[in-house]
PDB file of C-alpha atoms in Angstrom:
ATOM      1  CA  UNK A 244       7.616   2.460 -52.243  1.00  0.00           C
ATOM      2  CA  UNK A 245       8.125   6.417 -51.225  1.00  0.00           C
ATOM      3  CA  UNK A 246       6.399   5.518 -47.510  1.00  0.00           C
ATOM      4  CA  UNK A 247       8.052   3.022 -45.635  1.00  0.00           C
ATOM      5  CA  UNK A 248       6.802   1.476 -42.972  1.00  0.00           C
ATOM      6  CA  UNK A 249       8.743   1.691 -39.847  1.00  0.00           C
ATOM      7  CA  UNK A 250       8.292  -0.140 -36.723  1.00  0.00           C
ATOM      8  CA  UNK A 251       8.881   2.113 -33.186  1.00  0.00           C
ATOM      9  CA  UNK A 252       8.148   1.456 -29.926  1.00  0.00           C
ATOM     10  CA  UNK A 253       6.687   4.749 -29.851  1.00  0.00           C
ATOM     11  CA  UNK A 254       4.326   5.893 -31.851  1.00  0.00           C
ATOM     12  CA  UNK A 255       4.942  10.202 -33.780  1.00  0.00           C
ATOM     13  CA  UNK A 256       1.955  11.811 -34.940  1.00  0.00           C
ATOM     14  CA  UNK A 257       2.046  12.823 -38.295  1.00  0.00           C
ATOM     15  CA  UNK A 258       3.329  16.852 -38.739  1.00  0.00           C
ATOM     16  CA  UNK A 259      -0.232  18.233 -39.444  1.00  0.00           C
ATOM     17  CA  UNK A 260      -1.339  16.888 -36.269  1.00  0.00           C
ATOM     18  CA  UNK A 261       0.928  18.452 -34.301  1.00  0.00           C
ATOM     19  CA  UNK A 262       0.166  21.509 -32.202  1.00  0.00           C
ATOM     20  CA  UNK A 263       1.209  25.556 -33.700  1.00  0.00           C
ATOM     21  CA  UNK A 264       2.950  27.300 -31.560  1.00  0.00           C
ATOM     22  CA  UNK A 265       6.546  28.274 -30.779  1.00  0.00           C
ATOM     23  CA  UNK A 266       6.881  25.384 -28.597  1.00  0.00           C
ATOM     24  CA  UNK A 267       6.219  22.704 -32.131  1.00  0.00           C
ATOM     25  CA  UNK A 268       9.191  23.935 -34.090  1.00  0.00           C
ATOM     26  CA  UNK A 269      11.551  22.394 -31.311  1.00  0.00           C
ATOM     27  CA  UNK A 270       9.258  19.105 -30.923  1.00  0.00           C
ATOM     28  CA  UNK A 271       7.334  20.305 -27.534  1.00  0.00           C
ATOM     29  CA  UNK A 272       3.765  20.613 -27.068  1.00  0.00           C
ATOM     30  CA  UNK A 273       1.893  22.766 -25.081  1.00  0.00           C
ATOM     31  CA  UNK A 274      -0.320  20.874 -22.229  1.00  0.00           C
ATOM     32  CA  UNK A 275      -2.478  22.681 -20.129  1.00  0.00           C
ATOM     33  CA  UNK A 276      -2.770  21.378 -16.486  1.00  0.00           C
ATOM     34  CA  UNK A 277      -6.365  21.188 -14.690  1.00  0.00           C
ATOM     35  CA  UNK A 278      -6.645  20.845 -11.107  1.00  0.00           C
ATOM     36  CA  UNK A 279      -9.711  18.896  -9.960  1.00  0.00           C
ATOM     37  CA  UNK A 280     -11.413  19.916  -6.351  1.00  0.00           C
ATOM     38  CA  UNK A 281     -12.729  16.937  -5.201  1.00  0.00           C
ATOM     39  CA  UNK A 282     -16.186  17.765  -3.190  1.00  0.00           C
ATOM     40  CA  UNK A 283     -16.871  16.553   0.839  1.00  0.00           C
ATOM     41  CA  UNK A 284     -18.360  12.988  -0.710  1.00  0.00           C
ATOM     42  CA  UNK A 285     -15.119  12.296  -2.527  1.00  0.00           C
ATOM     43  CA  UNK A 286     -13.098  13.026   0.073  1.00  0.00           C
ATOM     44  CA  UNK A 287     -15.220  10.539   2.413  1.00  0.00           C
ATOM     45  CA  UNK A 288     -15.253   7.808   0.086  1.00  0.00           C
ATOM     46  CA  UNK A 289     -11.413   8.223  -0.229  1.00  0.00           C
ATOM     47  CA  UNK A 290     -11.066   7.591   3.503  1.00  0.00           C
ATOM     48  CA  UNK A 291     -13.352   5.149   3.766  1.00  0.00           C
ATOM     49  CA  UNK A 292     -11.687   3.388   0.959  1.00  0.00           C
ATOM     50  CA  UNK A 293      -8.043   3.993   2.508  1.00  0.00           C
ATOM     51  CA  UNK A 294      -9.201   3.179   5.931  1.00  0.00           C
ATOM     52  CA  UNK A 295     -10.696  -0.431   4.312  1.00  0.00           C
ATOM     53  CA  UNK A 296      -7.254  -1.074   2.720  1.00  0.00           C
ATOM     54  CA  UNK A 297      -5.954  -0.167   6.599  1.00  0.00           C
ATOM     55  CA  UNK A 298      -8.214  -2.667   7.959  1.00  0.00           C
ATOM     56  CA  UNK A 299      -7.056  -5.623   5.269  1.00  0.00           C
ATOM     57  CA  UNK A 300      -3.498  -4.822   5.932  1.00  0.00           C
ATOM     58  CA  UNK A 301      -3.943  -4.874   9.902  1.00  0.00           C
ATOM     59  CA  UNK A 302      -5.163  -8.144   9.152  1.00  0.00           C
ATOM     60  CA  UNK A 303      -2.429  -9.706   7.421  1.00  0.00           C
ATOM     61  CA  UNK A 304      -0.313  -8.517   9.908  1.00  0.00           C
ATOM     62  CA  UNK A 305      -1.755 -10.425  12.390  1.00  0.00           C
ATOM     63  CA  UNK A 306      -2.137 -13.535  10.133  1.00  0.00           C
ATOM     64  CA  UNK A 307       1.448 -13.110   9.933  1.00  0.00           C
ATOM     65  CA  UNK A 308       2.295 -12.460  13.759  1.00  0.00           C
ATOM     66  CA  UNK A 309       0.057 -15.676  14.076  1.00  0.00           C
ATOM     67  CA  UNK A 310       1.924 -17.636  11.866  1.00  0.00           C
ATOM     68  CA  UNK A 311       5.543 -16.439  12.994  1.00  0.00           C
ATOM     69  CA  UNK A 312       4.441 -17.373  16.210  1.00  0.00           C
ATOM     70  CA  UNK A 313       3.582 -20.841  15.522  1.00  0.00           C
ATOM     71  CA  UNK A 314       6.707 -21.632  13.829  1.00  0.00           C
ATOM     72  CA  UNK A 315       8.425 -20.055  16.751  1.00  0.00           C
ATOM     73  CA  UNK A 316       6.305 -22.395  19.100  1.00  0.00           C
ATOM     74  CA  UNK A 317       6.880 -25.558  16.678  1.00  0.00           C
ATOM     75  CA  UNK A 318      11.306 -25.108  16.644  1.00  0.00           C
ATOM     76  CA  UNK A 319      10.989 -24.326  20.224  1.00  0.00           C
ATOM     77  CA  UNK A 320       9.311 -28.158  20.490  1.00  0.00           C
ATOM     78  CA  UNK A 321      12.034 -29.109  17.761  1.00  0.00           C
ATOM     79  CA  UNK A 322      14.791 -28.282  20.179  1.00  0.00           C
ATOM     80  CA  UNK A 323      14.088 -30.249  23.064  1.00  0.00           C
ATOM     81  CA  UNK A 324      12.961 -32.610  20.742  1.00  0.00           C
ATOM     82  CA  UNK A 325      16.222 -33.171  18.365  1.00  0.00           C
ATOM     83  CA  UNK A 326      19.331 -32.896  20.862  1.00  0.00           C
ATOM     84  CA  UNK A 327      21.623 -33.116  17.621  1.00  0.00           C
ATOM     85  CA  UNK A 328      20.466 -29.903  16.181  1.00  0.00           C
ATOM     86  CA  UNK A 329      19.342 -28.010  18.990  1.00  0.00           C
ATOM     87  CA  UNK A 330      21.105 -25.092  18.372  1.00  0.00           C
ATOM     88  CA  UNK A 331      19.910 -24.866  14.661  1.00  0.00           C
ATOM     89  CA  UNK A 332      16.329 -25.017  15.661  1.00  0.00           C
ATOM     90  CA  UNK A 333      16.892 -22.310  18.543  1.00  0.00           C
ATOM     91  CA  UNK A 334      18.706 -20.020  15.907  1.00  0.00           C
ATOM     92  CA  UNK A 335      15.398 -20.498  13.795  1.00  0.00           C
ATOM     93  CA  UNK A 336      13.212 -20.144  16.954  1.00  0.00           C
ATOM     94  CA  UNK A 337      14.729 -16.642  17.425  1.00  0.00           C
ATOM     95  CA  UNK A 338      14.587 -15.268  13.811  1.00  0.00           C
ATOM     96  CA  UNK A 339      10.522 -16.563  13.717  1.00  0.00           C
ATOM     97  CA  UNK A 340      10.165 -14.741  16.981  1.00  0.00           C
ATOM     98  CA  UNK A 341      11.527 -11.842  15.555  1.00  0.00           C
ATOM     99  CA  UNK A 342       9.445 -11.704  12.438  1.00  0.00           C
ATOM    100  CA  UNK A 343       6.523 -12.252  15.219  1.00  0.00           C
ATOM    101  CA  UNK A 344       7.510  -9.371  16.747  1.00  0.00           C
ATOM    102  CA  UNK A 345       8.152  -7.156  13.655  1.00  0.00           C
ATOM    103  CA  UNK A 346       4.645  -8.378  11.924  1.00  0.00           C
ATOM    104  CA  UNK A 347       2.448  -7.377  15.319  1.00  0.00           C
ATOM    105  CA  UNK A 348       4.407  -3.919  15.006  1.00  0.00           C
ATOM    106  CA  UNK A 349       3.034  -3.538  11.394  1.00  0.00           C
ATOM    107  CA  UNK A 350      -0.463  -4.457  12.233  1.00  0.00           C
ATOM    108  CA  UNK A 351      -0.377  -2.294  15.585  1.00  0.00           C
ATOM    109  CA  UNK A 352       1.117   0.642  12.741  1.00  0.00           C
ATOM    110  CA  UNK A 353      -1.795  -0.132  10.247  1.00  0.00           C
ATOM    111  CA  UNK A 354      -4.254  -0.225  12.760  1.00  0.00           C
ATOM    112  CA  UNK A 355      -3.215   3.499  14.099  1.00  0.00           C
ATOM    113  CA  UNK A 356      -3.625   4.704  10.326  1.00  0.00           C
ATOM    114  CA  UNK A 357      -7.310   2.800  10.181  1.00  0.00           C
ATOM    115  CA  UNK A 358      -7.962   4.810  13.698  1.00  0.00           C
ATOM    116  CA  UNK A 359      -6.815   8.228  11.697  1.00  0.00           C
ATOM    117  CA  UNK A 360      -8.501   7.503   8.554  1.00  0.00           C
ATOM    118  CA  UNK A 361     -12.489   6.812  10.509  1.00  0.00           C
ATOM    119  CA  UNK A 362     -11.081  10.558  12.472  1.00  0.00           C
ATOM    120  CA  UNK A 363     -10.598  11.797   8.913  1.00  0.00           C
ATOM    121  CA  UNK A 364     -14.027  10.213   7.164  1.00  0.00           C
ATOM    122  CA  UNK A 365     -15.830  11.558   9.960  1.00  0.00           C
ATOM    123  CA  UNK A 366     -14.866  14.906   9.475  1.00  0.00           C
ATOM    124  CA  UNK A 367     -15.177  14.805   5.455  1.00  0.00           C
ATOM    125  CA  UNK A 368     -18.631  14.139   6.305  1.00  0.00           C
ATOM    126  CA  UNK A 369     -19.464  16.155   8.864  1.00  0.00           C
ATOM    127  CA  UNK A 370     -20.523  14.134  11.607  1.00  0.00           C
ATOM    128  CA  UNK A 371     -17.930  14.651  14.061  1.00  0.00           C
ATOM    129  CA  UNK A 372     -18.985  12.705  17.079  1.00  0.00           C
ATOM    130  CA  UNK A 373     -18.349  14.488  20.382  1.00  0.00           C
ATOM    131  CA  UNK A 374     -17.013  12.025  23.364  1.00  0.00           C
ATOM    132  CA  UNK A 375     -17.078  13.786  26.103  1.00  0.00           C
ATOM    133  CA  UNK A 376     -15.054  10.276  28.013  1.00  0.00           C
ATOM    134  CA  UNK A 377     -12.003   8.990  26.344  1.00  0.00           C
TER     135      UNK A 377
END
């Protein structure tokens, strides 16, 4: 058995594989970096795609505001409702009304980066639309 068989997590190439150059001797290989120049379409379909991931996070936001809301609503009820623990369910009415107010914040956010990325798609392709009011 003169080749064992050894079991890496990475795998070497073998030594005639490996690149010439000053560089091999010490274990390095030479890359060579490209740099791609993406084209007006590209650039459009980028927006378009970031201003659709925009649009899907606005929405959870507001699903979210919705929902924080509700639960707000529902240990507001739970107060009056339950004398005994009244001041648990207020505690938990404030923190829901807070996440309310934090999740409408993210979706008002996303939806100002949606607005951006339409400005930006518009201009990658070129029809800039000219409002003369507002």
């Amino acid at each position: 058995m003169s080749e064992e068989k050894h079991h890496h997590l990475f795998h070497h190439k073998k030594d005639e594989e490996r690149p010439a150059g000053e560089y091999a001797a010490a274990g390095y290989s030479e890359t060579v970096a490209t740099e791609v120049v993406t084209t007006g379409e590209n650039e459009y379909e980028r927006y378009k795609k970031e201003e659709k991931e925009h649009k899907h996070k606005e929405h959870l936001g507001e699903a979210g505001a919705l929902a924080a809301g509700a639960f707000a609503l529902y240990e507001k009820h739970q107060a009056k409702k339950d004398p005994e623990h009244e001041h648990r369910h207020k505690i938990t009415e404030e923190i829901a009304a807070t996440a309310a107010v934090g999740s409408g914040g993210y979706a008002f956010h996303e939806h100002h980066e949606k607005k951006k990325d339409h400005k930006d798609a518009e201009e990658a392709s070129g029809e800039k639309k000219h409002h003369f009011f507002g």
